[in-house]
Every structure is written in C-alpha cells, then in structure tokens.
C-alpha cells in the first residue's frame, strides 16, 4: 500500500516497507514569527510567488499559540522577540507531540549559536539580509522533514 504526501503543486506517493495502510493529505502551511514588518512582507511575497500559504504573528506568545494548533508544517522565526526565544517553539512541539520544523531568521548569528540551534532542533538558519530568496526552497525541504517526522511517529504508534 502507499502513503500519499501532498505539498502544494506536487504529490508524492511513498511506498512504505511495512505496507501500512494510511492516507494523509496536509496543506503545507507556514507560520512566520517576526516583529519586523519589512522582513515579514518580503517572506510573504516570496512564499506567495512559490504558491505556499503563510500566516504571520509578531511575537513569540502568539507564535506558540498558533503552533499549538497543529496547522503548520514549518515555522520561520527570528531567534528572539520582545517576549521570548524561538526555543519556546521547541518546547511546544515536544509538549504537544507536534511535527513542525523551525527555520531561524537571523541578522547576526555566530557559528557557535548556529551549531547550538541545529543541535536543539532548528531545521536551518537563514541570514535575513542574504538568504531570504532561498526561503521557499528551504520551506519545501522542511515540509518534507516535517512529513517524515509525522510518518515516523504514526509508524511507531502502529507498531506498538
């Protein structure tokens, strides 16, 4: 049997070796957690151009609340907002068994901070000044990783 993964404008049929019976359709949705309107506007424009749905919030509290809804596969976030760190999103994912990926948007990020972010659970770190044009491509890869997390979690539940 096959498992269907749908990303906007693309569908992938994946054969699972355990031949699990499952069907999953998910809308690829992106949450942007950013206080800077110009960065948010640039991201939203890039995502629209790539036919990706996105929503935005301006602080970490609203970001965590939105993340809890389970509607998002990828979250693009600045490392810090006035009310907290992106690490709160990791806590939300762990507490609620959510399978989203986090991409950090940084203006200044030291190599040791980048390494720590990757160890803690960030999918990627993009430099806001130079890397934003890559955001839709990174989002597509992150959706795939989030899908695999969900699939692995479901497969583990079926085997238990």
Short mmCIF file of N, CA and C in Angstrom, two decimals:
data_model
loop_
_atom_site.label_atom_id
_atom_site.label_comp_id
_atom_site.label_asym_id
_atom_site.label_seq_id
_atom_site.Cartn_x
_atom_site.Cartn_y
_atom_site.Cartn_z
N UNK A 1 0.84 -1.17 0.00
CA UNK A 1 0.00 0.00 0.00
C UNK A 1 0.89 1.23 0.00
N UNK A 2 0.29 2.35 -0.32
CA UNK A 2 1.11 3.55 -0.43
C UNK A 2 0.63 4.64 0.51
N UNK A 3 1.47 5.59 0.71
CA UNK A 3 1.20 6.72 1.58
C UNK A 3 1.35 7.95 0.72
N UNK A 4 0.34 8.81 0.68
CA UNK A 4 0.37 9.97 -0.19
C UNK A 4 0.77 11.21 0.60
N UNK A 5 1.77 11.90 0.09
CA UNK A 5 2.20 13.16 0.70
C UNK A 5 1.93 14.25 -0.30
N UNK A 6 1.25 15.30 0.13
CA UNK A 6 0.95 16.39 -0.78
C UNK A 6 1.58 17.68 -0.31
N UNK A 7 2.38 18.27 -1.17
CA UNK A 7 2.95 19.58 -0.96
C UNK A 7 2.38 20.42 -2.09
N UNK A 8 2.07 21.69 -1.89
CA UNK A 8 1.44 22.47 -2.94
C UNK A 8 2.05 22.23 -4.32
N UNK A 9 1.20 21.96 -5.27
CA UNK A 9 1.57 21.72 -6.68
C UNK A 9 2.35 20.43 -6.90
N UNK A 10 2.48 19.61 -5.86
CA UNK A 10 3.21 18.35 -6.02
C UNK A 10 2.57 17.29 -5.15
N UNK A 11 2.54 16.08 -5.63
CA UNK A 11 2.08 14.96 -4.80
C UNK A 11 3.14 13.87 -4.91
N UNK A 12 3.43 13.24 -3.80
CA UNK A 12 4.43 12.18 -3.78
C UNK A 12 3.79 10.93 -3.23
N UNK A 13 3.97 9.85 -3.91
CA UNK A 13 3.49 8.58 -3.41
C UNK A 13 4.69 7.82 -2.88
N UNK A 14 4.62 7.44 -1.65
CA UNK A 14 5.74 6.78 -1.00
C UNK A 14 5.33 5.38 -0.60
N UNK A 15 6.08 4.42 -1.03
CA UNK A 15 5.82 3.05 -0.64
C UNK A 15 6.48 2.79 0.70
N UNK A 16 5.71 2.35 1.65
CA UNK A 16 6.27 2.09 2.97
C UNK A 16 6.62 0.61 3.06
N UNK A 17 7.81 0.28 3.51
CA UNK A 17 8.23 -1.11 3.55
C UNK A 17 7.34 -1.99 4.44
N UNK A 18 6.75 -1.42 5.46
CA UNK A 18 5.90 -2.22 6.34
C UNK A 18 4.49 -2.36 5.76
N UNK A 19 4.24 -1.74 4.60
CA UNK A 19 2.97 -1.84 3.91
C UNK A 19 1.81 -1.38 4.80
N UNK A 20 2.02 -0.24 5.49
CA UNK A 20 0.99 0.31 6.37
C UNK A 20 -0.16 0.88 5.54
N UNK A 21 -1.35 0.75 6.03
CA UNK A 21 -2.50 1.36 5.38
C UNK A 21 -2.68 2.74 5.98
N UNK A 22 -2.44 3.76 5.19
CA UNK A 22 -2.59 5.11 5.70
C UNK A 22 -2.85 6.06 4.55
N UNK A 23 -3.53 7.13 4.84
CA UNK A 23 -3.75 8.17 3.85
C UNK A 23 -3.61 9.50 4.56
N UNK A 24 -2.78 10.35 4.03
CA UNK A 24 -2.59 11.65 4.67
C UNK A 24 -2.53 12.73 3.62
N UNK A 25 -3.33 13.72 3.80
CA UNK A 25 -3.26 14.92 2.97
C UNK A 25 -3.11 16.09 3.91
N UNK A 26 -2.09 16.87 3.69
CA UNK A 26 -1.91 18.02 4.55
C UNK A 26 -1.62 19.24 3.70
N UNK A 27 -2.15 20.34 4.11
CA UNK A 27 -1.85 21.59 3.44
C UNK A 27 -0.55 22.11 4.01
N UNK A 28 0.33 22.45 3.13
CA UNK A 28 1.62 22.97 3.56
C UNK A 28 1.42 24.42 3.99
N UNK A 29 1.48 24.65 5.28
CA UNK A 29 1.27 25.99 5.83
C UNK A 29 2.52 26.43 6.59
N UNK A 30 2.81 27.71 6.44
CA UNK A 30 3.99 28.29 7.07
C UNK A 30 3.54 29.36 8.06
N UNK A 31 4.14 29.36 9.24
CA UNK A 31 3.93 30.41 10.22
C UNK A 31 5.20 31.24 10.27
N UNK A 32 5.04 32.55 10.22
CA UNK A 32 6.17 33.48 10.33
C UNK A 32 6.04 34.20 11.67
N UNK A 33 7.06 34.06 12.52
CA UNK A 33 7.09 34.74 13.82
C UNK A 33 8.19 35.79 13.73
N UNK A 34 7.77 37.04 13.53
CA UNK A 34 8.76 38.09 13.28
C UNK A 34 8.16 39.45 13.63
N UNK A 35 8.92 40.27 14.33
CA UNK A 35 8.47 41.61 14.71
C UNK A 35 8.74 42.64 13.62
N UNK A 36 9.59 42.33 12.67
CA UNK A 36 10.00 43.29 11.64
C UNK A 36 9.09 43.16 10.42
N UNK A 37 8.26 44.17 10.20
CA UNK A 37 7.29 44.11 9.10
C UNK A 37 7.95 43.95 7.73
N UNK A 38 9.08 44.61 7.52
CA UNK A 38 9.72 44.53 6.20
C UNK A 38 10.18 43.10 5.90
N UNK A 39 10.74 42.41 6.90
CA UNK A 39 11.16 41.02 6.70
C UNK A 39 9.95 40.11 6.48
N UNK A 40 8.91 40.33 7.26
CA UNK A 40 7.69 39.53 7.12
C UNK A 40 7.10 39.74 5.73
N UNK A 41 7.02 40.98 5.28
CA UNK A 41 6.46 41.27 3.96
C UNK A 41 7.27 40.62 2.85
N UNK A 42 8.60 40.66 2.97
CA UNK A 42 9.46 40.01 1.96
C UNK A 42 9.21 38.51 1.92
N UNK A 43 9.12 37.89 3.10
CA UNK A 43 8.87 36.44 3.15
C UNK A 43 7.52 36.09 2.57
N UNK A 44 6.49 36.82 2.96
CA UNK A 44 5.14 36.52 2.46
C UNK A 44 5.11 36.62 0.93
N UNK A 45 5.78 37.63 0.38
CA UNK A 45 5.83 37.79 -1.07
C UNK A 45 6.55 36.60 -1.74
N UNK A 46 7.66 36.19 -1.16
CA UNK A 46 8.40 35.04 -1.69
C UNK A 46 7.56 33.77 -1.63
N UNK A 47 6.85 33.56 -0.52
CA UNK A 47 6.02 32.36 -0.37
C UNK A 47 4.84 32.40 -1.34
N UNK A 48 4.21 33.56 -1.49
CA UNK A 48 3.10 33.66 -2.46
C UNK A 48 3.59 33.32 -3.86
N UNK A 49 4.77 33.81 -4.22
CA UNK A 49 5.34 33.54 -5.53
C UNK A 49 5.60 32.05 -5.76
N UNK A 50 5.79 31.31 -4.68
CA UNK A 50 6.04 29.86 -4.76
C UNK A 50 4.77 29.06 -4.45
N UNK A 51 3.61 29.75 -4.39
CA UNK A 51 2.31 29.13 -4.08
C UNK A 51 2.30 28.42 -2.73
N UNK A 52 2.92 29.03 -1.75
CA UNK A 52 2.93 28.50 -0.39
C UNK A 52 2.09 29.40 0.51
N UNK A 53 1.23 28.80 1.31
CA UNK A 53 0.41 29.54 2.26
C UNK A 53 1.22 29.93 3.48
N UNK A 54 1.08 31.18 3.91
CA UNK A 54 1.76 31.60 5.13
C UNK A 54 0.87 32.54 5.93
N UNK A 55 1.09 32.52 7.23
CA UNK A 55 0.46 33.45 8.16
C UNK A 55 1.56 34.03 9.00
N UNK A 56 1.30 35.19 9.60
CA UNK A 56 2.34 35.77 10.44
C UNK A 56 1.78 36.27 11.75
N UNK A 57 2.64 36.25 12.75
CA UNK A 57 2.38 36.83 14.07
C UNK A 57 3.61 37.64 14.45
N UNK A 58 3.43 38.58 15.39
CA UNK A 58 4.52 39.49 15.70
C UNK A 58 5.25 39.19 16.99
N UNK A 59 4.83 38.17 17.75
CA UNK A 59 5.54 37.88 18.98
C UNK A 59 5.53 36.39 19.27
N UNK A 60 6.37 35.98 20.19
CA UNK A 60 6.55 34.56 20.47
C UNK A 60 5.34 33.95 21.16
N UNK A 61 4.66 34.71 21.99
CA UNK A 61 3.47 34.19 22.65
C UNK A 61 2.41 33.80 21.62
N UNK A 62 2.14 34.69 20.68
CA UNK A 62 1.18 34.38 19.62
C UNK A 62 1.71 33.26 18.73
N UNK A 63 3.03 33.23 18.51
CA UNK A 63 3.64 32.17 17.71
C UNK A 63 3.44 30.81 18.34
N UNK A 64 3.66 30.72 19.64
CA UNK A 64 3.49 29.44 20.34
C UNK A 64 2.03 29.01 20.33
N UNK A 65 1.13 29.96 20.53
CA UNK A 65 -0.31 29.64 20.50
C UNK A 65 -0.71 29.13 19.12
N UNK A 66 -0.24 29.78 18.07
CA UNK A 66 -0.53 29.33 16.71
C UNK A 66 0.08 27.96 16.43
N UNK A 67 1.30 27.75 16.90
CA UNK A 67 1.98 26.47 16.68
C UNK A 67 1.20 25.32 17.33
N UNK A 68 0.61 25.57 18.50
CA UNK A 68 -0.16 24.53 19.20
C UNK A 68 -1.34 24.03 18.39
N UNK A 69 -1.82 24.84 17.46
CA UNK A 69 -2.99 24.46 16.67
C UNK A 69 -2.72 23.25 15.78
N UNK A 70 -1.45 22.99 15.48
CA UNK A 70 -1.10 21.87 14.62
C UNK A 70 -1.32 22.14 13.14
N UNK A 71 -1.62 23.37 12.77
CA UNK A 71 -1.90 23.71 11.37
C UNK A 71 -0.65 23.98 10.54
N UNK A 72 0.51 24.04 11.17
CA UNK A 72 1.70 24.47 10.45
C UNK A 72 2.73 23.36 10.36
N UNK A 73 3.34 23.24 9.18
CA UNK A 73 4.39 22.27 8.98
C UNK A 73 5.76 22.88 9.16
N UNK A 74 5.84 24.21 8.92
CA UNK A 74 7.11 24.92 9.02
C UNK A 74 6.88 26.26 9.70
N UNK A 75 7.79 26.63 10.59
CA UNK A 75 7.73 27.92 11.25
C UNK A 75 9.05 28.65 10.97
N UNK A 76 8.94 29.83 10.39
CA UNK A 76 10.08 30.71 10.20
C UNK A 76 10.04 31.71 11.35
N UNK A 77 11.10 31.80 12.13
CA UNK A 77 11.09 32.65 13.32
C UNK A 77 12.42 33.36 13.50
N UNK A 78 12.33 34.58 13.99
CA UNK A 78 13.55 35.26 14.45
C UNK A 78 13.98 34.58 15.74
N UNK A 79 15.26 34.60 16.07
CA UNK A 79 15.71 33.92 17.29
C UNK A 79 15.06 34.48 18.56
N UNK A 80 14.82 35.80 18.57
CA UNK A 80 14.25 36.44 19.75
C UNK A 80 13.20 37.46 19.33
N UNK A 81 12.13 37.51 20.12
CA UNK A 81 11.16 38.60 20.00
C UNK A 81 11.12 39.26 21.37
N UNK A 82 10.38 40.33 21.49
CA UNK A 82 10.32 41.05 22.76
C UNK A 82 9.84 40.21 23.93
N UNK A 83 9.14 39.10 23.62
CA UNK A 83 8.59 38.27 24.70
C UNK A 83 9.14 36.85 24.73
N UNK A 84 10.27 36.61 24.09
CA UNK A 84 10.85 35.28 24.25
C UNK A 84 11.71 34.80 23.09
N UNK A 85 12.23 33.61 23.29
CA UNK A 85 13.15 32.96 22.37
C UNK A 85 12.44 31.91 21.52
N UNK A 86 13.02 31.61 20.37
CA UNK A 86 12.49 30.57 19.49
C UNK A 86 12.46 29.21 20.18
N UNK A 87 13.25 29.05 21.23
CA UNK A 87 13.30 27.77 21.94
C UNK A 87 11.95 27.41 22.55
N UNK A 88 11.11 28.41 22.79
CA UNK A 88 9.76 28.13 23.27
C UNK A 88 8.99 27.30 22.25
N UNK A 89 9.26 27.50 20.98
CA UNK A 89 8.58 26.71 19.93
C UNK A 89 8.97 25.23 20.02
N UNK A 90 10.23 24.97 20.35
CA UNK A 90 10.68 23.59 20.54
C UNK A 90 9.93 22.96 21.71
N UNK A 91 9.77 23.72 22.79
CA UNK A 91 9.02 23.22 23.95
C UNK A 91 7.58 22.89 23.57
N UNK A 92 6.95 23.75 22.77
CA UNK A 92 5.57 23.49 22.32
C UNK A 92 5.52 22.20 21.51
N UNK A 93 6.46 22.04 20.60
CA UNK A 93 6.48 20.83 19.77
C UNK A 93 6.62 19.59 20.63
N UNK A 94 7.50 19.63 21.60
CA UNK A 94 7.73 18.47 22.47
C UNK A 94 6.54 18.20 23.39
N UNK A 95 5.96 19.24 23.97
CA UNK A 95 4.83 19.06 24.89
C UNK A 95 3.59 18.52 24.20
N UNK A 96 3.39 18.91 22.94
CA UNK A 96 2.15 18.55 22.24
C UNK A 96 2.38 17.54 21.11
N UNK A 97 3.55 16.94 21.06
CA UNK A 97 3.89 15.95 20.03
C UNK A 97 3.59 16.46 18.62
N UNK A 98 4.03 17.68 18.34
CA UNK A 98 3.81 18.27 17.02
C UNK A 98 5.05 18.06 16.15
N UNK A 99 4.82 17.96 14.87
CA UNK A 99 5.91 17.64 13.95
C UNK A 99 6.16 18.77 12.97
N UNK A 100 6.44 19.96 13.47
CA UNK A 100 6.79 21.05 12.58
C UNK A 100 8.29 21.26 12.61
N UNK A 101 8.79 21.92 11.58
CA UNK A 101 10.21 22.28 11.52
C UNK A 101 10.35 23.78 11.72
N UNK A 102 11.46 24.19 12.32
CA UNK A 102 11.71 25.60 12.59
C UNK A 102 12.91 26.07 11.79
N UNK A 103 12.71 27.17 11.05
CA UNK A 103 13.79 27.81 10.32
C UNK A 103 14.01 29.17 10.98
N UNK A 104 15.23 29.42 11.42
CA UNK A 104 15.53 30.68 12.09
C UNK A 104 15.94 31.75 11.08
N UNK A 105 15.51 32.97 11.35
CA UNK A 105 15.82 34.13 10.52
C UNK A 105 16.73 35.04 11.34
N UNK A 106 17.98 35.11 11.00
CA UNK A 106 18.94 35.85 11.82
C UNK A 106 19.63 36.94 11.02
N UNK A 107 19.90 38.04 11.69
CA UNK A 107 20.72 39.11 11.10
C UNK A 107 22.17 38.93 11.51
N UNK A 108 22.38 38.58 12.74
CA UNK A 108 23.73 38.27 13.23
C UNK A 108 23.61 36.97 14.02
N UNK A 109 24.37 36.01 13.62
CA UNK A 109 24.30 34.70 14.26
C UNK A 109 25.70 34.11 14.19
N UNK A 110 26.31 33.94 15.32
CA UNK A 110 27.66 33.39 15.40
C UNK A 110 27.63 31.89 15.10
N UNK A 111 28.76 31.37 14.68
CA UNK A 111 28.85 29.95 14.34
C UNK A 111 28.46 29.05 15.51
N UNK A 112 28.87 29.40 16.72
CA UNK A 112 28.51 28.58 17.87
C UNK A 112 27.00 28.63 18.15
N UNK A 113 26.36 29.80 17.89
CA UNK A 113 24.90 29.90 18.03
C UNK A 113 24.20 29.03 16.99
N UNK A 114 24.73 29.05 15.76
CA UNK A 114 24.17 28.23 14.69
C UNK A 114 24.26 26.75 15.06
N UNK A 115 25.43 26.33 15.53
CA UNK A 115 25.61 24.91 15.90
C UNK A 115 24.67 24.52 17.03
N UNK A 116 24.51 25.39 18.03
CA UNK A 116 23.60 25.10 19.12
C UNK A 116 22.16 25.01 18.62
N UNK A 117 21.77 25.91 17.73
CA UNK A 117 20.41 25.89 17.18
C UNK A 117 20.14 24.59 16.45
N UNK A 118 21.10 24.12 15.69
CA UNK A 118 20.92 22.87 14.95
C UNK A 118 20.83 21.69 15.92
N UNK A 119 21.62 21.70 16.99
CA UNK A 119 21.58 20.63 17.99
C UNK A 119 20.24 20.61 18.72
N UNK A 120 19.71 21.77 19.02
CA UNK A 120 18.46 21.86 19.77
C UNK A 120 17.26 21.46 18.92
N UNK A 121 17.35 21.68 17.60
CA UNK A 121 16.24 21.25 16.78
C UNK A 121 15.84 22.16 15.64
N UNK A 122 16.60 23.22 15.38
CA UNK A 122 16.29 24.06 14.22
C UNK A 122 16.58 23.28 12.95
N UNK A 123 15.75 23.48 11.94
CA UNK A 123 15.97 22.82 10.65
C UNK A 123 17.07 23.52 9.87
N UNK A 124 17.06 24.86 9.93
CA UNK A 124 18.06 25.65 9.21
C UNK A 124 18.08 27.05 9.81
N UNK A 125 19.12 27.80 9.46
CA UNK A 125 19.24 29.20 9.85
C UNK A 125 19.51 29.99 8.58
N UNK A 126 18.65 30.97 8.31
CA UNK A 126 18.84 31.82 7.13
C UNK A 126 19.26 33.21 7.55
N UNK A 127 20.22 33.76 6.86
CA UNK A 127 20.63 35.14 7.06
C UNK A 127 19.58 36.02 6.38
N UNK A 128 18.91 36.88 7.15
CA UNK A 128 17.82 37.70 6.63
C UNK A 128 18.29 38.61 5.50
N UNK A 129 19.50 39.08 5.56
CA UNK A 129 20.00 40.01 4.56
C UNK A 129 20.28 39.30 3.22
N UNK A 130 20.88 38.11 3.27
CA UNK A 130 21.33 37.47 2.04
C UNK A 130 20.54 36.23 1.62
N UNK A 131 19.95 35.51 2.56
CA UNK A 131 19.38 34.19 2.26
C UNK A 131 17.87 34.15 2.03
N UNK A 132 17.16 35.25 2.22
CA UNK A 132 15.69 35.18 2.10
C UNK A 132 15.21 34.65 0.76
N UNK A 133 15.85 34.95 -0.38
CA UNK A 133 15.36 34.37 -1.64
C UNK A 133 15.33 32.84 -1.64
N UNK A 134 16.11 32.21 -0.75
CA UNK A 134 16.11 30.74 -0.65
C UNK A 134 14.97 30.21 0.21
N UNK A 135 14.23 31.08 0.88
CA UNK A 135 13.21 30.67 1.85
C UNK A 135 12.19 29.68 1.27
N UNK A 136 11.63 29.88 0.07
CA UNK A 136 10.67 28.90 -0.43
C UNK A 136 11.29 27.51 -0.64
N UNK A 137 12.51 27.46 -1.12
CA UNK A 137 13.19 26.18 -1.31
C UNK A 137 13.45 25.50 0.04
N UNK A 138 13.90 26.27 1.01
CA UNK A 138 14.15 25.73 2.35
C UNK A 138 12.83 25.24 2.95
N UNK A 139 11.76 26.00 2.74
CA UNK A 139 10.44 25.60 3.25
C UNK A 139 10.02 24.25 2.66
N UNK A 140 10.22 24.05 1.37
CA UNK A 140 9.85 22.77 0.74
C UNK A 140 10.61 21.61 1.37
N UNK A 141 11.89 21.80 1.60
CA UNK A 141 12.69 20.75 2.25
C UNK A 141 12.22 20.51 3.68
N UNK A 142 11.90 21.60 4.38
CA UNK A 142 11.43 21.48 5.75
C UNK A 142 10.08 20.76 5.81
N UNK A 143 9.20 21.01 4.84
CA UNK A 143 7.92 20.30 4.79
C UNK A 143 8.15 18.80 4.67
N UNK A 144 9.12 18.42 3.84
CA UNK A 144 9.45 17.00 3.70
C UNK A 144 9.93 16.40 5.01
N UNK A 145 10.78 17.13 5.72
CA UNK A 145 11.29 16.64 7.00
C UNK A 145 10.16 16.54 8.03
N UNK A 146 9.26 17.53 8.04
CA UNK A 146 8.13 17.50 8.98
C UNK A 146 7.22 16.32 8.67
N UNK A 147 7.01 16.07 7.40
CA UNK A 147 6.20 14.92 6.99
C UNK A 147 6.81 13.62 7.48
N UNK A 148 8.12 13.48 7.30
CA UNK A 148 8.79 12.25 7.74
C UNK A 148 8.69 12.08 9.25
N UNK A 149 8.76 13.18 10.00
CA UNK A 149 8.58 13.10 11.46
C UNK A 149 7.19 12.56 11.79
N UNK A 150 6.16 13.11 11.13
CA UNK A 150 4.79 12.66 11.39
C UNK A 150 4.63 11.20 11.00
N UNK A 151 5.18 10.84 9.86
CA UNK A 151 5.07 9.47 9.36
C UNK A 151 5.75 8.50 10.32
N UNK A 152 6.95 8.86 10.79
CA UNK A 152 7.69 8.02 11.71
C UNK A 152 6.93 7.86 13.03
N UNK A 153 6.34 8.95 13.52
CA UNK A 153 5.56 8.90 14.75
C UNK A 153 4.37 7.98 14.59
N UNK A 154 3.65 8.09 13.47
CA UNK A 154 2.49 7.23 13.23
C UNK A 154 2.91 5.78 13.07
N UNK A 155 4.02 5.54 12.39
CA UNK A 155 4.50 4.17 12.19
C UNK A 155 4.86 3.56 13.54
N UNK A 156 5.49 4.34 14.42
CA UNK A 156 5.84 3.85 15.75
C UNK A 156 4.58 3.51 16.55
N UNK A 157 3.53 4.34 16.40
CA UNK A 157 2.27 4.07 17.10
C UNK A 157 1.61 2.80 16.60
N UNK A 158 1.68 2.55 15.31
CA UNK A 158 1.08 1.35 14.73
C UNK A 158 1.82 0.09 15.20
N UNK A 159 3.14 0.19 15.32
CA UNK A 159 3.95 -0.97 15.72
C UNK A 159 3.79 -1.28 17.19
N UNK A 160 3.40 -0.29 18.00
CA UNK A 160 3.27 -0.51 19.46
C UNK A 160 2.08 -1.36 19.81
#
